[in-house]
Amino acid sequence: MNLAQKIISAHLVAGEMIHGAEIGIRIDQSLTQDATGTMAYLEFEAMGVEKVRTRLSVSYVDHNILQTGFENADDHRFLQSMAARYSAYFSRPGNGICHQVHLERFARPGETLIGSDSHTPNAGAVGMLAIGAGGLDVAASMAGEPFYMIMPKVVNVRLKGRLGPWTSAKDIILELLRRLSVKGGVGKVFEYSGDGLGILTVPERATIANMGAELGATTSIFPSDEQTRLFLKAQGREAEWMPMAADDDAGHDDEIQITLDALEPLLARPSNPDNVVPVRECVGTPVGQVCIGSCVNSSYMDLMLVARILKGKKIHPDVSLTVNPGSRQSFMMIAKNGLLSDLISAGARILECACGPCIGMGQAPATGIVSLRTFNRNFPGRSGTAGDRVYLCSPATAAASALTGVITNPRDFLGRPIRIKMPEEFLVDDSMIIPPSKEPEKVQIIRGPNIKPLPKRAPIEDVIRGIVLLKTGDNITTDDIMPAGAKILPLRSNIPAISEYTFTKIDPRFPLKAKEHGGGIIIGGSNYGQGSSREHAALAPMYLGVKAVLARSFARIHRDNLINFGIIPFVIKDDVYNTSDEGDAFEFPSVVEDIKTRNVVRVVNKTKGISFDAVHNLTQRQREIILCGGLLNYVKRHA
Ligand code: MIC
Ligand code: SF4
């Protein structure tokens, strides 16, 4: 067996491990973050379970950090009380980004992790099967339900040789994005192997596993080897190490080879992570902002590299440089060893250990400038500035460009390469992680006025009728469907309020139109719903009465979220896409009967006088979920 198959088979509770079939796996660990976690904990509460049934669940606060009103602070207190009440760990605001902290303190080879954040695969760096999902799926796992998914294909990514000067793990994953695109990983697990692995440390592997999410992959995984042992030992957790690898004669569904020596510094141009070209093609482009951080590149080693490059120098006067350490551990370590002062002295603006600019929580770039970021996403407007020009690159490229004020190839400018060694011992201080309460029954849940009850959906109607409220192009992101940023994120626990922003970046009248027509349907292109795991991108449309999305293809997590909230995802062919227009009146005359009995549903476009069959591809379980009006109703019915 390959490594993914080994972990899946050890956790399999339903289905067969045949590619394309639905399987259910037992979940050992869960993580939530505040922007998805308030909803996930409300959903968990609605399931009526006494305490979390995973081996370990951690609730992080890292996204909604700016407290420009009472909302975020209220949510933090709510989450802290929920963790105490239901026996989860609580990582306090200021302790770091969930994926960084989880890797440092909790990730374990051979176990399964589900997280209400799309970059949960970050923990795959230590040989863990770590999968991102919507909050409701995570809540169900916390309640002891298996996690259901389609058995993915397993792709062997063979890394050969060693990285050349000033190239890094970030360039490896950018190369994969260049080759495969943002939909190239849908339905796949990327499993890394090859002689190039030997010198890749766990924090570097995490950069690759993290950004595998941008390929649309189910997850990415590295073997648990000597590097893994050294990392866990340095975290004081050597006892949690065990070797894990694919069998020598393991089969994979596909294979990709990357010769590391041949890589050069790469970057993703605006505004999609697969818009990848060599840095040399963009050299000389003026840069107004450089941001170091986000869960993909904010490790101690990333910060050390940037600090060493900037040491004794000053950033260019036209550049605003920000640094978000990924965790309090890495922050304290650069504070103790003095390198933090090199960053400050060079002119860096030091921000909290949190997501920060990555999700538009502050530091929106100025009009028209190029913002060069070590992050993983550059979707249009995600930075908080409409028409933004965000490039994604490695810490070395970012640091070199911060000094020169133009996009700079580190190979041309930085001289002899600097290699940061992984420390033999990380500074371990878990005082900002609050363990489960000893007296959970005495805990009072603290609910601020911004926390509104969960909206409900009734079982599906016998006949669905609705107009096309919106027709989109390809690769629509969940940031397009439900924008984030400092203004909208605080409304994550208030669906009536947040639904007012649904699709507004594309069509400001969308919420109004949906209300006027009592809901409707959406026509999408391919890879509809790529990006984040935010279930609000399904929950808010559901609240506005959206009944179905007909798209050429879907991103995995968003499709699951649609089903969880009772919105039917249909796959349509190009001719249907081409003949459907905004305002067309659609009818699904026999939807209930069709879903019960067939893989297709009869659809009539009454405006165009055409009818066709739309494929739903729902598994038996998903059919039942849709028929009951969503996963919450389904879980309650089964309980
Ligand atoms: C993101 O990077 O888009 C987020 C913000 O972390 C999301 C989660 C969310 O929207 O809260 C994700 O990646 O799942
Ligand atoms: Fe946070 Fe950005 Fe990572 Fe999402 S991608 S978890 S917003 S740092």
XYZ file of C-alpha atoms and ligand atoms in Angstrom:
661
model
C 0.000 0.000 0.000
C 1.017 3.596 -0.420
C 1.081 5.841 2.655
C -2.332 7.434 2.138
C -3.929 4.001 1.682
C -2.266 2.751 4.873
C -3.693 5.545 7.009
C -7.087 5.369 5.329
C -7.339 1.605 5.757
C -6.387 1.864 9.436
C -9.250 4.355 9.917
C -11.815 2.970 7.467
C -15.294 2.530 8.934
C -17.449 2.626 5.797
C -17.070 1.901 2.114
C -14.342 0.367 0.032
C -11.041 1.927 -0.918
C -11.848 2.054 -4.610
C -11.150 5.311 -6.383
C -14.373 7.259 -6.837
C -16.324 5.370 -4.149
C -17.490 7.037 -0.944
C -15.565 6.072 2.176
C -15.997 7.009 5.825
C -12.948 7.345 8.074
C -12.557 7.657 11.822
C -11.145 11.002 12.890
C -8.504 11.256 15.634
C -8.022 15.018 15.809
C -9.912 18.130 14.769
C -9.019 21.769 14.480
C -11.211 24.806 14.053
C -10.337 28.468 13.747
C -12.408 31.421 14.885
C -13.738 32.518 11.474
C -15.254 29.082 10.827
C -15.252 27.855 14.416
C -18.081 29.913 15.886
C -20.461 28.345 13.367
C -18.870 24.888 13.736
C -19.325 24.997 17.527
C -22.920 26.222 17.181
C -23.524 23.270 14.866
C -21.780 20.908 17.263
C -23.945 22.225 20.080
C -27.081 21.617 17.965
C -26.034 17.956 17.639
C -26.638 17.528 21.355
C -23.453 15.634 22.231
C -21.997 15.961 25.749
C -18.328 16.381 24.784
C -16.040 16.062 21.788
C -15.526 12.447 20.808
C -12.256 12.847 18.927
C -9.013 11.968 20.706
C -8.103 15.638 20.558
C -9.846 18.785 19.340
C -8.276 22.218 19.302
C -10.092 25.519 18.849
C -7.813 28.282 17.549
C -8.231 32.034 17.346
C -6.093 33.463 14.565
C -8.251 35.011 11.833
C -10.605 37.576 13.390
C -7.945 39.352 15.335
C -8.649 43.053 14.783
C -11.077 44.260 17.418
C -12.638 47.251 15.709
C -15.945 46.500 17.437
C -17.182 44.068 20.060
C -17.938 41.236 17.591
C -14.586 39.473 17.301
C -13.776 39.796 20.978
C -17.203 38.335 21.806
C -16.563 35.413 19.484
C -13.202 34.736 21.149
C -14.877 34.502 24.553
C -17.647 32.335 23.137
C -15.089 29.925 21.657
C -13.083 29.783 24.867
C -16.187 28.914 26.872
C -17.312 26.359 24.264
C -13.902 24.637 24.358
C -14.055 24.458 28.135
C -17.658 23.182 28.081
C -17.069 20.486 25.468
C -13.523 19.355 26.406
C -11.459 20.863 23.607
C -8.129 22.656 23.851
C -8.246 26.411 23.260
C -5.362 28.243 21.608
C -5.684 31.852 22.674
C -5.503 34.856 20.343
C -1.824 35.722 20.014
C -0.661 32.113 20.120
C -0.413 31.785 16.376
C -1.945 30.538 13.148
C -3.811 27.261 13.613
C -1.773 25.295 11.056
C 1.596 26.429 12.411
C 0.687 25.768 16.013
C -0.967 22.464 15.214
C 2.129 21.258 13.385
C 4.395 22.309 16.228
C 2.343 21.022 19.137
C -0.203 18.393 18.063
C 0.276 16.844 14.604
C 1.124 13.145 14.795
C 2.264 10.616 12.183
C -0.347 8.044 11.204
C -3.333 9.869 12.693
C -6.239 11.586 10.924
C -7.025 15.284 11.307
C -9.994 17.191 9.993
C -10.007 20.979 10.134
C -12.477 23.715 9.268
C -9.847 25.432 7.203
C -8.640 24.511 3.730
C -4.956 24.551 4.697
C -5.368 21.778 7.269
C -3.173 19.528 5.011
C -0.239 21.510 6.446
C -0.024 18.750 9.073
C 0.641 16.246 6.272
C 4.260 17.344 6.702
C 4.627 14.833 9.568
C 2.887 11.903 7.883
C -0.605 12.694 9.111
C -3.711 12.412 6.919
C -4.985 15.963 7.356
C -8.024 17.179 5.451
C -9.839 20.507 5.221
C -13.643 20.531 5.342
C -16.625 22.724 6.073
C -17.517 23.500 9.682
C -20.518 21.189 9.694
C -18.408 18.207 8.644
C -15.903 19.084 11.355
C -18.700 19.441 13.911
C -20.008 16.006 12.911
C -16.517 14.533 13.363
C -16.259 16.165 16.778
C -19.567 14.480 17.577
C -17.970 11.135 16.734
C -19.314 10.696 13.194
C -16.950 9.384 10.538
C -15.701 11.842 7.925
C -17.023 10.930 4.488
C -15.181 11.599 1.273
C -14.668 10.184 -2.172
C -11.695 7.821 -2.201
C -9.044 9.958 -3.887
C -6.421 8.964 -6.427
C -2.943 8.912 -4.917
C -0.241 10.680 -6.914
C 3.411 9.967 -6.183
C 5.409 13.197 -6.372
C 9.023 12.158 -6.665
C 11.489 14.859 -5.640
C 14.942 14.307 -7.131
C 18.261 15.944 -6.293
C 18.614 19.047 -4.134
C 17.442 22.617 -4.315
C 19.819 25.033 -6.012
C 20.829 28.477 -4.698
C 18.008 30.670 -3.366
C 15.254 28.239 -4.264
C 13.044 26.831 -1.560
C 10.069 24.657 -0.714
C 7.792 27.458 -1.943
C 9.290 27.157 -5.417
C 8.558 23.410 -5.412
C 4.857 23.905 -4.794
C 4.705 26.865 -7.191
C 6.224 24.579 -9.822
C 3.459 22.035 -9.212
C 0.855 24.792 -9.540
C 2.495 25.936 -12.769
C 2.259 22.411 -14.163
C -1.118 21.308 -12.846
C -3.213 24.493 -12.277
C -5.652 25.250 -9.461
C -7.902 22.368 -10.469
C -5.154 19.839 -11.187
C -5.402 18.251 -7.767
C -9.157 17.768 -7.413
C -9.915 14.230 -6.199
C -6.237 13.506 -5.527
C -3.809 13.063 -2.663
C -0.225 14.120 -3.356
C 2.217 11.792 -1.661
C 5.856 12.883 -1.663
C 8.855 10.589 -2.076
C 12.330 10.474 -3.592
C 15.917 11.198 -2.622
C 15.165 14.945 -2.563
C 13.163 14.450 0.630
C 16.189 13.622 2.764
C 17.237 17.196 3.423
C 13.779 18.777 3.428
C 12.920 19.627 7.035
C 9.388 19.384 8.399
C 8.753 23.168 8.261
C 9.777 23.108 4.577
C 7.580 20.087 3.902
C 4.730 21.962 5.575
C 5.045 24.783 3.041
C 4.500 22.236 0.267
C 1.696 20.320 1.994
C -0.021 23.573 2.931
C -0.168 24.994 -0.556
C -1.264 21.695 -2.064
C -4.665 23.127 -1.115
C -4.273 25.561 -4.026
C -4.132 22.563 -6.391
C -7.586 21.632 -5.142
C -6.124 18.423 -3.680
C -7.868 16.386 -0.997
C -4.587 16.513 0.891
C -0.795 16.142 0.640
C 1.347 13.848 2.731
C 5.011 13.225 3.477
C 6.466 10.038 4.931
C 7.369 10.086 8.614
C 11.134 9.611 8.566
C 14.303 10.768 10.290
C 13.479 14.428 9.526
C 10.116 13.917 11.208
C 11.763 12.372 14.245
C 14.192 15.300 14.510
C 11.322 17.799 14.295
C 9.190 16.071 16.914
C 12.239 15.655 19.140
C 13.004 19.372 18.810
C 9.387 20.018 19.855
C 9.831 17.774 22.911
C 7.493 15.184 21.363
C 9.816 12.427 20.188
C 7.625 9.822 21.881
C 4.881 10.654 19.371
C 7.094 9.739 16.424
C 6.734 6.546 14.485
C 8.080 5.732 11.037
C 5.477 5.719 8.272
C 6.082 5.267 4.566
C 4.650 3.670 1.465
C 5.628 0.020 0.939
C 8.564 -0.427 -1.437
C 6.313 -2.030 -4.033
C 3.397 0.357 -3.462
C 1.325 1.360 -6.446
C 0.199 4.910 -7.148
C -2.461 6.138 -9.550
C -0.070 8.585 -11.126
C 3.473 9.879 -10.817
C 5.085 13.287 -11.176
C 8.800 13.985 -11.004
C 10.431 17.237 -10.004
C 14.183 17.688 -10.399
C 14.993 20.102 -7.615
C 18.323 21.266 -9.062
C 16.518 22.467 -12.179
C 14.115 24.749 -10.278
C 14.592 28.487 -10.262
C 12.856 31.116 -8.100
C 9.211 31.335 -9.159
C 6.255 33.541 -8.377
C 2.512 33.560 -8.996
C 1.311 36.691 -10.732
C -2.078 38.281 -10.047
C -4.676 36.968 -9.419
C -4.619 33.194 -9.168
C -2.053 30.945 -7.455
C -1.403 28.985 -10.659
C -0.397 32.021 -12.667
C 3.226 30.979 -12.119
C 6.288 32.281 -14.001
C 10.017 32.521 -13.192
C 10.849 35.545 -11.033
C 13.303 36.632 -13.735
C 10.406 37.413 -16.077
C 9.078 40.035 -13.646
C 12.360 41.536 -12.477
C 12.249 45.319 -12.177
C 8.497 45.659 -11.529
C 8.106 48.328 -8.796
C 6.812 46.946 -5.485
C 4.908 48.993 -2.892
C 4.245 46.358 -0.241
C 5.979 43.175 0.884
C 4.247 40.853 3.364
C 6.015 37.996 5.118
C 3.847 35.429 6.881
C 0.631 33.391 6.489
C 0.376 29.724 7.361
C 2.472 28.682 4.342
C 5.647 30.673 5.108
C 5.804 31.916 8.675
C 7.879 29.265 10.403
C 10.875 30.034 12.575
C 13.117 29.101 9.651
C 11.276 31.416 7.239
C 11.559 34.312 9.676
C 15.230 33.565 10.296
C 15.989 33.579 6.575
C 14.287 36.937 6.057
C 16.012 38.421 9.113
C 19.424 37.181 7.954
C 18.871 38.704 4.503
C 17.776 42.045 5.975
C 20.418 42.154 8.706
C 22.303 45.442 8.676
C 20.290 46.789 5.712
C 17.283 49.088 5.271
C 14.218 48.401 3.186
C 13.500 50.555 0.148
C 11.668 53.807 1.029
C 8.760 52.965 -1.301
C 8.110 49.581 0.322
C 5.926 48.860 3.337
C 7.204 45.602 4.822
C 5.049 43.611 7.249
C 5.941 40.451 9.146
C 3.428 38.086 10.805
C 5.185 35.323 12.737
C 3.224 32.090 12.339
C 3.351 31.176 15.978
C 4.263 32.538 19.352
C 6.979 29.889 19.429
C 8.742 31.257 16.350
C 8.142 34.840 17.509
C 9.689 34.197 20.910
C 12.637 32.405 19.357
C 13.574 35.292 17.064
C 13.007 37.666 19.975
C 15.371 35.681 22.164
C 18.113 35.204 19.599
C 18.026 38.878 18.643
C 17.040 38.464 14.997
C 13.757 40.260 15.649
C 15.762 43.434 16.162
C 17.312 42.970 12.696
C 13.820 42.900 11.217
C 12.747 45.975 13.162
C 15.938 47.802 12.363
C 15.536 47.100 8.635
C 12.133 48.789 8.760
C 9.708 45.868 9.096
C 6.311 46.472 10.652
C 5.855 43.582 13.067
C 2.269 42.326 13.279
C 0.559 39.749 15.456
C 1.069 35.980 15.215
C -2.050 35.587 13.083
C -3.367 35.407 9.515
C -3.433 39.188 9.218
C -3.054 40.576 5.682
C -3.559 37.108 4.144
C -7.287 37.347 4.835
C -7.533 41.108 4.543
C -7.469 41.658 8.332
C -5.622 44.914 7.880
C -2.770 45.984 5.560
C -4.905 46.334 2.436
C -2.456 47.580 -0.211
C -2.524 51.113 -1.592
C -4.237 51.792 -4.916
C -2.418 50.470 -7.955
C 0.700 49.145 -6.214
C 2.197 45.666 -6.478
C 2.017 43.696 -3.233
C 4.518 40.849 -3.025
C 3.558 38.251 -0.453
C 4.906 34.957 0.854
C 1.273 33.808 1.134
C -0.687 31.067 -0.626
C -3.616 32.947 -2.188
C -3.850 36.032 -4.370
C -7.485 35.853 -5.442
C -8.818 39.184 -6.756
C -9.622 41.649 -3.985
C -8.791 39.217 -1.158
C -6.217 41.673 0.206
C -9.015 44.137 0.907
C -8.273 46.436 -2.053
C -10.423 46.156 -5.166
C -8.261 45.770 -8.276
C -5.263 44.634 -6.188
C -2.068 43.272 -7.797
C -0.840 40.554 -5.441
C 2.122 38.300 -6.326
C 3.026 35.163 -4.318
C 6.649 34.152 -3.816
C 9.223 32.662 -1.442
C 10.591 34.481 1.620
C 13.954 34.956 -0.145
C 12.391 36.633 -3.174
C 10.209 38.771 -0.899
C 13.131 39.890 1.280
C 15.353 40.716 -1.706
C 12.555 42.759 -3.290
C 11.849 44.618 -0.025
C 15.426 45.880 -0.166
C 15.439 46.940 -3.806
C 11.857 48.185 -4.178
C 11.392 46.159 -7.370
C 10.743 42.471 -8.005
C 14.175 40.956 -7.618
C 15.592 37.559 -8.407
C 17.358 36.517 -5.206
C 19.938 34.704 -7.319
C 21.060 37.958 -8.923
C 21.068 40.066 -5.797
C 21.722 38.124 -2.632
C 25.115 36.535 -3.273
C 26.028 33.387 -1.384
C 22.972 31.383 -0.374
C 22.023 31.248 3.291
C 20.758 27.931 4.591
C 18.887 28.046 7.890
C 19.294 24.886 9.921
C 16.324 23.544 11.812
C 16.995 24.067 15.539
C 17.734 20.999 17.670
C 15.323 22.357 20.215
C 12.364 24.664 19.706
C 11.255 26.871 22.557
C 8.238 25.095 23.991
C 5.761 27.115 26.014
C 2.168 25.940 25.867
C 0.863 28.447 28.374
C -1.389 30.044 25.727
C -3.074 26.704 25.030
C -5.776 26.129 27.601
C -6.427 22.420 28.223
C -9.979 21.054 28.578
C -11.722 22.066 31.797
C -11.729 19.636 34.724
C -15.298 20.651 35.512
C -16.934 21.124 32.105
C -20.468 20.848 33.501
C -19.932 24.063 35.491
C -18.897 26.114 32.447
C -21.285 28.866 31.304
C -21.314 29.539 27.570
C -20.665 33.234 26.906
C -22.766 34.381 23.941
C -22.349 37.951 22.655
C -25.161 39.763 20.862
C -23.531 39.122 17.456
C -23.997 35.379 17.786
C -27.279 34.573 16.095
C -28.986 31.174 16.000
C -28.292 28.813 13.114
C -30.669 29.245 10.190
C -32.665 26.143 9.354
C -33.736 24.672 6.051
C -36.822 22.540 5.533
C -36.680 19.275 3.543
C -36.438 19.698 -0.210
C -39.556 20.812 -2.134
C -41.231 18.382 -4.568
C -40.774 20.800 -7.458
C -38.025 23.404 -7.537
C -38.569 26.608 -9.508
C -36.234 29.568 -9.728
C -34.553 32.048 -11.990
C -30.835 32.159 -12.738
C -29.649 34.817 -10.307
C -26.068 34.799 -11.553
C -23.940 33.165 -14.232
C -20.213 33.043 -13.434
C -17.008 32.169 -15.289
C -14.436 29.502 -14.320
C -12.481 29.203 -11.044
C -14.935 31.255 -8.986
C -13.507 31.322 -5.456
C -15.307 31.227 -2.149
C -13.829 34.721 -1.660
C -15.985 35.757 -4.646
C -19.054 34.061 -3.180
C -18.572 35.242 0.395
C -15.824 37.831 0.751
C -13.702 37.984 3.921
C -11.702 40.970 5.205
C -11.862 43.112 8.313
C -15.396 44.392 7.701
C -17.228 41.173 6.789
C -15.381 38.524 8.827
C -16.796 39.734 12.167
C -20.242 38.698 10.876
C -19.357 35.013 10.558
C -21.617 34.062 13.476
C -24.512 36.169 12.167
C -25.844 34.644 8.951
C -28.671 37.160 8.325
C -26.096 39.975 8.430
C -23.312 38.262 6.465
C -25.678 37.057 3.741
C -25.999 40.713 2.654
C -22.493 40.360 1.175
C -23.121 37.222 -0.892
C -21.549 37.601 -4.363
C -21.427 41.383 -3.928
C -17.917 41.573 -5.374
C -19.335 40.250 -8.650
C -22.835 41.690 -8.519
C -23.633 44.182 -5.719
C -27.362 43.588 -6.278
C -27.176 39.828 -5.751
C -28.646 39.700 -2.203
C -31.452 42.045 -3.174
C -32.224 40.091 -6.349
C -32.262 36.822 -4.431
C -34.716 38.266 -1.927
C -36.953 39.787 -4.607
C -37.240 36.445 -6.391
C -37.496 34.332 -3.246
C -34.179 32.642 -4.092
C -33.155 30.979 -7.332
C -30.277 29.098 -8.912
C -26.698 29.804 -9.976
C -24.859 28.795 -13.139
C -21.124 28.278 -12.637
C -18.085 27.477 -14.775
C -15.423 24.895 -13.970
C -13.792 24.499 -10.537
C -16.672 26.410 -8.967
C -15.982 27.261 -5.309
C -12.199 26.855 -5.268
C -10.241 28.114 -2.279
C -11.350 28.259 1.285
C -13.459 25.870 3.325
C -15.805 28.596 4.570
C -19.257 27.072 4.732
C -20.689 30.577 4.767
C -20.262 30.433 0.973
C -23.031 27.800 1.029
C -24.883 28.805 4.188
C -25.511 32.405 3.102
C -26.799 31.426 -0.379
C -29.014 28.841 1.335
C -30.319 31.580 3.631
C -31.086 33.685 0.527
C -33.066 30.826 -0.998
C -30.540 29.434 -3.521
C -31.693 25.901 -4.314
C -29.169 24.587 -6.834
C -25.842 25.382 -8.465
C -25.339 24.093 -12.003
C -21.630 24.200 -12.837
C -19.170 22.596 -15.251
C -17.245 21.214 -12.250
C -16.830 21.880 -8.528
C -14.044 22.234 -5.983
C -14.250 19.450 -3.392
C -14.864 21.271 -0.115
C -17.365 23.726 -1.529
C -19.377 20.954 -3.193
C -19.571 19.150 0.156
C -20.636 22.395 1.834
C -23.419 22.924 -0.702
C -24.751 19.429 -0.026
C -24.452 19.961 3.729
C -26.746 22.960 3.442
C -29.234 21.366 1.076
C -28.166 23.110 -2.153
C -27.945 20.616 -5.015
C -24.695 20.724 -7.015
C -25.324 19.670 -10.632
C -22.665 19.101 -13.238
C -23.605 20.506 -16.628
C -22.071 20.206 -20.086
C -20.800 23.120 -22.138
C -23.939 23.365 -24.297
C -26.152 23.835 -21.233
C -23.693 26.360 -19.810
C -23.654 28.252 -23.100
C -27.416 28.352 -23.554
C -28.238 29.399 -19.969
C -28.418 33.073 -19.133
C -29.060 35.217 -16.131
C -32.803 35.702 -15.656
C -33.775 32.386 -17.313
C -36.579 30.622 -15.456
C -35.693 27.040 -14.503
C -37.897 24.250 -13.231
C -36.943 20.860 -11.768
C -40.339 19.142 -12.037
C -39.479 15.747 -10.560
C -36.453 16.538 -8.441
C -37.313 14.405 -5.408
C -38.226 11.358 -7.435
C -35.188 11.782 -9.696
C -32.745 12.110 -6.789
C -34.207 9.029 -5.156
C -33.958 6.897 -8.267
C -31.419 8.220 -10.767
C -28.065 9.946 -11.108
C -29.661 12.722 -13.169
C -32.449 15.216 -12.636
C -34.781 16.546 -15.317
C -34.358 20.307 -15.765
C -36.481 22.642 -17.891
C -35.227 26.051 -18.982
C -38.649 27.576 -19.542
C -37.322 30.835 -20.958
C -35.376 29.056 -23.695
C -37.855 26.203 -24.116
C -35.130 23.585 -23.621
C -35.006 20.646 -21.278
C -32.051 18.491 -20.309
C -30.757 16.045 -17.728
C -28.328 17.419 -15.125
C -25.986 14.970 -13.395
C -25.839 15.184 -9.593
C -23.387 12.357 -8.807
C -24.638 12.218 -5.207
C -23.785 9.144 -3.180
C -26.627 7.355 -1.387
C -25.782 9.192 1.823
C -25.617 12.554 0.067
C -29.002 11.911 -1.590
C -30.529 11.440 1.846
C -28.825 14.599 3.109
C -30.231 16.625 0.205
C -33.700 15.160 0.637
C -33.780 16.097 4.342
C -32.595 19.637 3.591
C -29.011 19.331 4.807
C -26.615 17.532 7.103
C -27.900 18.974 10.363
C -31.405 17.634 9.677
C -29.864 14.335 8.563
C -27.750 13.918 11.710
C -30.745 14.765 13.922
C -32.942 12.293 12.051
C -30.353 9.544 12.467
C -29.790 10.351 16.117
C -8.633 31.293 3.815
O -7.413 31.195 3.729
O -9.355 31.601 2.858
C -9.289 31.023 5.157
C -9.782 32.306 5.657
O -8.339 30.522 6.053
C -10.407 29.994 4.939
C -11.269 29.779 6.092
C -12.294 30.855 6.295
O -12.823 31.412 5.336
O -12.565 31.142 7.459
C -9.907 28.627 4.464
O -8.846 28.540 3.876
O -10.606 27.619 4.620
Fe -4.953 32.161 7.679
Fe -4.196 32.852 5.267
Fe -3.579 30.471 6.206
Fe -6.116 31.031 5.568
S -4.371 30.926 4.171
S -5.370 29.987 7.433
S -6.198 33.186 6.150
S -2.862 32.428 6.992
